[in-house]
Structure formats: structure tokens, C-alpha cells
Amino acid sequence: MQKTIAVIRGDGIGPEIVDQALLVLDRIAALYGHEFTYLDVDMGGCAIDKWGDPLPPAMLETCLASHSVLLGAVGGPKWNHVPGPMRPEKGLLRLRAGMEVYSNNRPAKIWPQLACASPLKPEIVDKGIDFLIVRELTGGIYFGRHETVTENGQQVALDELRYSEEEIRRIGRIGFETARKRSRKLCSVEKSNVLDSSRLWKKVMHQLAEEYPDVTLTDMLVDNCAMQIVKDPSQFDVIVTENMFGDILSDEASMITGSIGMIPSSSLGDTTRGLYEPIHGSAPDIAGKDVANPIGTILAAAMMLRYSFDMPREADAIESAVSAVLSQGCRTADILPPQTAGCTLVGCREMGRLILDNLKKG
Ligand code: IPM
Ligand code: MG
């Protein structure tokens, strides 16, 4: 198959982790007889430096003309002084909105080899951690009005949080459909004891539940959910939540699985064209040092093959290679356990090379 992939290396560790993922995709293409064409796209801080815009319109066009987009990470302290609408992160938000990828899928699954890297007690980890956060990605407070004004001599800042029924309904459906493919348990997370937008969220979820009688819907307040994720993560299967709650809960969920460096994500809308990225940021403190973990990005590339290109065998091959390397005891710094016996510390490039070595046609 021929596929065109828009590639956004971005800032910080973005370029080094994306390079490893591309080597993996090249090997998949060679093994399975596919042709992947990469189109470079500038987004984030590097695009501000080069073009004065975190996502120039032509770059968005390239993404929209591709079969899918692979992204490393954007942002960094260099651009902290830049005004809100021109920040590197704004490029990412415009990309998500421009691609209309309203459904962000973030798995929190513990790799057995990394169980000891989890900060949770073994008795909690042993009950199993394998759930999915379905995060609404193109609405809510991220996309409301943002404003800082001066009132009575002091600055006042406003961030608007709004959701329409339709925005809630379409992500709710993804939540129910996803739960149907798993253990038919869906937990809707909101803050309906305080927020109007959450009360509407809850109401729409319960209307939808009538269409999905085979799925058990529960509601949970977001503060309680944050607590339950560390107390008993085994209770969750699919969580569906709004944009900002999903941002926060997915970082928490990743941490209990060992490292945020391991978690990929897919963002999809109504077409097969998706945006695939690790959920971690650009980690400027370790950029260019060859110590970053490329696995989140490599697994994001595997998700692209599975969900956008209908290449499940190829995706399985990548995931098996990652698993084999972990079983061999190879670890980047973020997943190196305190007791390092039996483990070898490797850098970003070496981790990529080891995954290539273990990549076999299934
Ligand atoms: C994420 C990131 C982004 C977000 C930032 C970089 C805008 O934290 O993908 O989780 O908040 O969505
Ligand atoms: Mg985040």
C-alpha cells in the first residue's frame, strides 16, 4: 500500500524520537511491501522561528492532504514569552481543530516487564491496569474565548468553557462504541456538582446510554476519578471525558503505568485520517542528549498503522518488537527501575536500533 504521512518533528526531543519512529516505519515498509512517503511539516516553536507562525496555513494544508500525521512534541521555554495566540501549543490546537480530530484515545496499560517501574504498590498493580481514556479534543476550555483585561487597576483573566450537545454526543458515541469493543463498561467523568457544561455532559451521556443498553454507564466526578486512578485503577475500562479533564487524567494514568514516555495516542474524527503522537511533551531539559524514550512515538506509529491504514499485522509486529526489547531488560532512563539488576540503560537511538533488530514479519 502507498501512504503519505505528514511528519512533524517539532521541538525539544521531538526530532530525535520521530527519527526512530520513521526508521521503524521504513523497516515495516520493507518487510511488508508498503511505500510510505513522508512530508515534512513545521509546527510549534521551530515554525515560529522559521515562519513567524506556529502552524502556517500551508503546513496545515499538507497535513490535510496526507493519509495521516505523525507528531513528536512541541513547545519549550524559548517561546514562553510569546503571546498566547502565537505559542507553539497553539499550533497543535489549530492542527487538532483543522483536522477535526475530536476524539483522542489514550491507553493506560501496564507492560508486565515494567510493573516495577509503577509508583503504585505491587498489590494494586497486580490487580491489573488496562484502561483507555477517550478525551474530547476540539472543544471545551481549550477552544473557548481567552482574554486578559485590566479591571479596577488589576489584571483579570478569562477562559471560557463551553460545550454543545452535539459536541458531547459525538464523543459520547465514541466512548460507547469503544466500550462495546472492550468489556462494555463506560465511566463518564465530569464535574456536574459545579459546572453547567458538566451537567449537560452527564445528561447527554445518559440519553446516549439508552441507545447502548449492552454497555454499563457510570458517572464519576473528576476529583474522585483522580483519586480512584491511584487507589484502584483496575476498576476502569473506558473513561470518556472532556478536553481538560482528559489532559490531566491521562498524565496521571500514564504515570501509574511506569512512565509517560511509553504512552502513544491517536486522534480521529469522522475519517480515517488521524493524528498520532506520544502523550508526553517536548522535554527540553533532555533534548539533544540521546536519552529520551522513543517508545511512545514508535507505538503511536503502530497505532497509525492499526487505526488509519488497516494494517493490524504490521502494528502487532511493532508492539511485539517493543515487548521483546523490554523483556531483554533494555531500558531508557525514564523506565529504569531503582533496582537495576538485569536491566541495561540505553539511549534513544540505541532503543530504536534494538526495536528494529527485533522487528519480524509476523
Ligand atoms: C497533551 C498536551 C497538550 C494538551 C499541550 C501541549 C497543548 O499536554 O497533548 O496532552 O494540553 O492537549
Ligand atoms: Mg497533556
XYZ file of C-alpha atoms and ligand atoms in Angstrom:
375
model
C 0.000 0.000 0.000
C 1.110 3.547 -0.658
C 0.573 6.020 2.172
C 1.594 9.622 2.577
C 2.461 10.621 6.124
C 2.868 14.226 7.241
C 5.719 14.245 9.744
C 6.004 16.910 12.424
C 9.260 16.597 14.325
C 8.541 19.733 16.372
C 10.658 20.935 19.279
C 12.789 19.596 22.141
C 13.089 15.824 21.967
C 10.553 15.731 19.101
C 13.079 15.323 16.248
C 15.062 12.510 17.903
C 12.032 10.409 18.863
C 10.325 10.897 15.489
C 13.502 9.835 13.671
C 13.413 6.492 15.494
C 9.732 6.002 14.631
C 10.461 6.681 10.952
C 13.209 4.048 10.941
C 10.661 1.590 12.308
C 8.111 2.584 9.642
C 10.780 2.200 6.931
C 11.502 -1.307 8.139
C 7.792 -2.157 8.171
C 7.503 -0.862 4.603
C 10.422 -3.067 3.524
C 9.105 -6.158 5.327
C 5.501 -5.887 4.163
C 5.952 -4.271 0.744
C 4.411 -0.886 1.516
C 5.538 2.545 0.410
C 5.458 5.343 2.948
C 6.129 8.860 1.669
C 6.985 11.429 4.334
C 6.122 15.096 4.039
C 7.941 17.373 6.494
C 5.724 19.815 8.329
C 6.959 22.641 10.578
C 4.820 23.217 13.644
C 5.400 24.670 17.105
C 8.401 26.690 18.224
C 10.505 25.780 15.190
C 7.742 27.108 12.922
C 7.573 30.345 14.938
C 11.333 30.767 14.448
C 11.193 29.960 10.747
C 7.837 31.370 9.632
C 6.639 33.588 12.481
C 3.588 31.323 12.915
C 3.266 28.074 14.970
C 1.239 26.480 12.143
C 1.474 28.293 8.806
C -1.626 27.629 6.636
C 0.433 25.745 4.024
C 1.599 23.326 6.740
C -1.975 22.577 7.768
C -2.808 22.017 4.092
C -0.003 19.445 3.857
C -1.452 17.604 6.864
C -4.949 17.671 5.360
C -3.574 16.298 2.087
C -1.832 13.360 3.798
C -3.235 9.981 4.835
C -2.207 10.643 8.449
C 0.042 12.782 10.606
C 2.838 11.675 12.942
C 3.906 14.211 15.550
C 6.760 14.302 18.078
C 6.203 17.178 20.508
C 6.045 20.967 20.514
C 6.938 23.793 22.894
C 9.735 24.820 25.207
C 10.972 27.643 27.442
C 12.417 29.507 24.473
C 8.883 30.510 23.448
C 7.460 31.211 26.930
C 7.404 34.951 26.293
C 5.379 34.577 23.087
C 1.779 35.873 23.388
C -0.955 33.199 23.818
C -2.322 33.051 20.262
C 1.187 32.570 18.855
C 2.510 30.000 21.319
C 3.862 26.686 19.975
C 0.971 24.821 21.658
C -1.473 26.944 19.691
C -0.084 25.324 16.549
C -1.053 21.924 17.940
C -4.527 23.116 18.913
C -5.052 24.606 15.448
C -3.904 21.340 13.899
C -6.362 19.310 16.003
C -9.176 21.719 15.121
C -8.157 21.928 11.442
C -8.067 18.143 11.116
C -11.347 17.918 13.091
C -9.923 15.128 15.214
C -12.319 15.430 18.132
C -11.647 12.021 19.651
C -8.366 11.391 21.435
C -7.645 7.870 22.559
C -5.046 7.372 25.315
C -4.370 3.849 26.576
C -3.132 3.279 30.125
C -1.818 -0.239 30.126
C 0.930 -1.694 32.197
C 3.584 -3.688 30.391
C 4.326 -6.661 32.665
C 8.053 -6.017 32.217
C 7.597 -2.522 33.662
C 5.363 -3.392 36.609
C 8.180 -2.497 38.999
C 8.521 0.960 37.396
C 4.998 1.836 38.583
C 4.944 4.073 41.661
C 1.914 2.139 42.951
C 2.145 -0.698 45.485
C 2.503 -4.161 43.914
C -0.824 -5.297 45.385
C -2.585 -2.541 43.430
C -0.606 -3.112 40.212
C -1.176 -6.873 40.425
C -4.932 -6.351 40.108
C -4.208 -5.150 36.545
C -4.066 -1.766 34.824
C -5.585 -1.703 31.363
C -7.921 1.136 30.568
C -8.469 3.740 27.933
C -9.166 7.438 28.243
C -11.328 8.820 25.446
C -10.689 12.557 25.609
C -12.743 15.177 23.769
C -10.111 17.105 21.832
C -11.524 20.025 19.876
C -13.862 21.746 22.332
C -14.171 22.932 25.902
C -11.939 25.382 27.674
C -9.066 24.907 25.204
C -11.153 26.435 22.441
C -13.273 28.973 24.323
C -12.613 32.694 24.494
C -9.329 33.563 26.232
C -8.911 37.095 27.430
C -6.837 39.120 29.877
C -8.145 42.600 30.659
C -7.491 45.275 33.250
C -10.346 45.995 35.645
C -10.082 48.481 38.506
C -6.338 48.615 38.105
C -5.739 44.869 38.222
C -5.475 42.221 35.578
C -8.339 39.790 35.186
C -8.095 36.675 33.012
C -10.919 34.685 31.496
C -11.052 31.239 29.865
C -14.425 30.178 28.606
C -15.593 26.546 28.877
C -18.489 25.676 26.593
C -19.839 22.512 25.045
C -22.766 21.991 22.729
C -24.950 18.894 22.967
C -23.685 17.778 19.565
C -20.018 18.051 20.610
C -20.792 15.930 23.664
C -22.901 13.443 21.720
C -20.274 12.651 19.079
C -17.513 11.982 21.636
C -20.017 10.122 23.819
C -20.771 7.789 20.919
C -17.050 7.068 20.514
C -16.935 6.247 24.226
C -19.867 3.810 23.958
C -18.577 2.224 20.727
C -15.122 1.790 22.287
C -16.611 0.232 25.415
C -18.556 -2.171 23.186
C -15.280 -3.463 21.759
C -13.873 -3.987 25.265
C -15.621 -5.031 28.466
C -18.774 -2.902 27.936
C -18.082 -0.643 30.913
C -18.016 3.102 30.345
C -17.237 5.683 33.009
C -18.202 9.256 32.161
C -16.114 11.770 34.083
C -17.257 15.331 34.775
C -17.728 17.954 37.479
C -21.517 18.125 37.475
C -21.660 19.240 41.105
C -20.237 22.602 39.981
C -20.211 23.141 36.211
C -23.115 23.679 33.808
C -21.093 22.199 30.966
C -20.661 19.044 33.047
C -24.368 18.837 33.847
C -25.088 18.939 30.114
C -22.341 16.360 29.564
C -23.931 13.984 32.064
C -27.417 14.466 30.633
C -26.279 13.714 27.062
C -24.325 10.643 28.195
C -27.449 9.248 29.857
C -29.569 9.945 26.763
C -26.988 8.023 24.706
C -26.971 5.161 27.211
C -30.497 4.301 26.066
C -29.078 3.506 22.619
C -26.415 1.267 24.148
C -28.281 -0.984 26.600
C -25.432 -3.530 26.419
C -22.946 -1.017 27.901
C -22.961 -0.183 31.614
C -22.569 3.553 32.095
C -21.319 5.007 35.369
C -20.666 8.644 36.279
C -17.748 9.890 38.299
C -16.711 13.336 39.416
C -13.281 14.263 38.107
C -11.725 14.833 41.527
C -12.885 11.411 42.678
C -11.632 9.890 39.424
C -8.153 11.340 40.031
C -8.205 9.585 43.394
C -9.611 6.275 42.104
C -6.932 6.065 39.388
C -4.264 5.683 42.064
C -6.412 3.816 44.586
C -7.838 1.105 42.347
C -7.125 1.543 38.622
C -8.357 -1.996 37.909
C -11.961 -0.736 38.204
C -11.672 1.211 34.916
C -12.074 0.039 31.366
C -13.114 3.010 29.217
C -13.255 6.559 30.577
C -14.846 9.288 28.474
C -14.273 12.887 29.455
C -13.951 16.466 28.262
C -10.800 18.090 26.938
C -9.068 19.492 30.011
C -10.064 16.714 32.413
C -8.736 14.234 29.843
C -5.460 16.122 29.578
C -4.892 15.927 33.320
C -6.199 12.403 33.953
C -4.193 10.947 31.057
C -0.927 12.240 32.516
C -1.868 10.701 35.857
C -2.879 7.432 34.212
C 0.374 7.241 32.268
C 2.440 7.674 35.402
C 0.927 4.683 37.178
C 1.925 2.505 34.226
C 5.586 3.382 34.768
C 6.379 6.291 32.501
C 4.653 8.864 30.367
C 7.369 8.083 27.797
C 5.617 4.823 26.918
C 2.153 6.110 26.010
C 1.006 6.748 22.458
C -2.232 8.378 21.398
C -4.497 8.546 18.402
C -6.747 11.441 17.474
C -9.503 10.784 14.988
C -12.608 12.439 13.636
C -15.102 11.143 11.104
C -12.489 9.968 8.552
C -9.561 7.554 8.728
C -7.055 10.392 8.656
C -5.620 10.605 12.155
C -3.081 12.480 14.183
C -0.708 10.226 16.085
C 1.594 11.400 18.858
C 3.092 10.322 22.160
C 1.252 11.976 25.051
C 4.389 13.440 26.618
C 5.755 16.874 25.901
C 8.958 18.159 24.311
C 11.115 17.640 27.457
C 13.536 20.476 26.607
C 15.782 19.592 29.572
C 16.849 16.342 27.911
C 16.600 17.421 24.260
C 19.530 16.531 22.020
C 21.141 14.302 24.666
C 20.062 10.991 23.147
C 18.379 9.919 26.401
C 14.693 10.329 25.512
C 12.390 7.325 25.301
C 11.242 6.875 21.674
C 8.755 4.092 22.543
C 5.678 6.363 22.915
C 6.245 7.679 19.382
C 7.035 4.248 17.960
C 3.811 2.908 19.483
C 1.972 5.934 18.073
C 3.249 4.909 14.624
C 1.903 1.403 15.327
C -1.488 2.914 16.198
C -1.433 4.787 12.879
C -0.944 1.509 11.032
C -3.728 -0.152 13.006
C -6.405 2.548 13.047
C -5.782 4.627 9.917
C -4.112 2.239 7.469
C -5.858 -1.013 8.421
C -2.525 -2.783 8.891
C -3.088 -4.787 12.095
C -0.315 -7.332 11.439
C 2.218 -4.578 10.946
C 1.065 -2.860 14.155
C 1.294 -6.172 16.030
C 4.857 -6.635 14.723
C 5.931 -3.261 16.166
C 4.259 -3.909 19.518
C 5.871 -7.362 19.727
C 9.288 -5.864 18.976
C 8.832 -3.316 21.779
C 7.769 -6.077 24.141
C 10.784 -8.220 23.184
C 13.213 -5.370 23.848
C 11.641 -4.732 27.253
C 11.880 -8.454 28.037
C 15.591 -8.305 27.188
C 15.926 -5.761 30.008
C 16.750 -2.740 27.822
C 15.544 0.490 29.395
C 15.781 4.191 28.685
C 16.410 6.302 31.794
C 12.707 7.044 32.437
C 11.820 3.346 32.757
C 14.942 2.166 34.542
C 13.820 0.712 37.888
C 15.644 1.692 41.106
C 16.940 -1.900 41.347
C 18.720 -2.052 38.008
C 19.804 -5.696 38.216
C 19.066 -7.416 34.923
C 18.464 -4.122 33.119
C 20.650 -2.240 30.656
C 20.413 1.523 30.322
C 20.208 2.560 26.675
C 19.800 5.868 24.865
C 17.158 6.953 22.374
C 18.994 5.800 19.232
C 20.035 2.508 20.790
C 16.451 1.812 21.881
C 15.333 2.449 18.297
C 18.036 0.149 16.935
C 17.083 -2.640 19.348
C 13.432 -2.381 18.337
C 14.474 -2.628 14.666
C 16.575 -5.697 15.468
C 13.532 -7.358 16.998
C 11.099 -6.383 14.249
C 9.997 -9.550 12.453
C 7.304 -10.124 9.909
C 4.523 -11.852 11.856
C -1.282 16.909 25.505
C -0.507 18.167 25.751
C -1.193 19.298 25.006
C -2.593 19.428 25.565
C -0.463 20.641 25.049
C 0.948 20.539 24.516
C -1.219 21.707 24.319
O -0.406 18.411 27.116
O -1.394 16.504 24.331
O -1.744 16.302 26.463
O -2.793 20.047 26.616
O -3.507 18.892 24.943
Mg -1.157 16.818 28.325
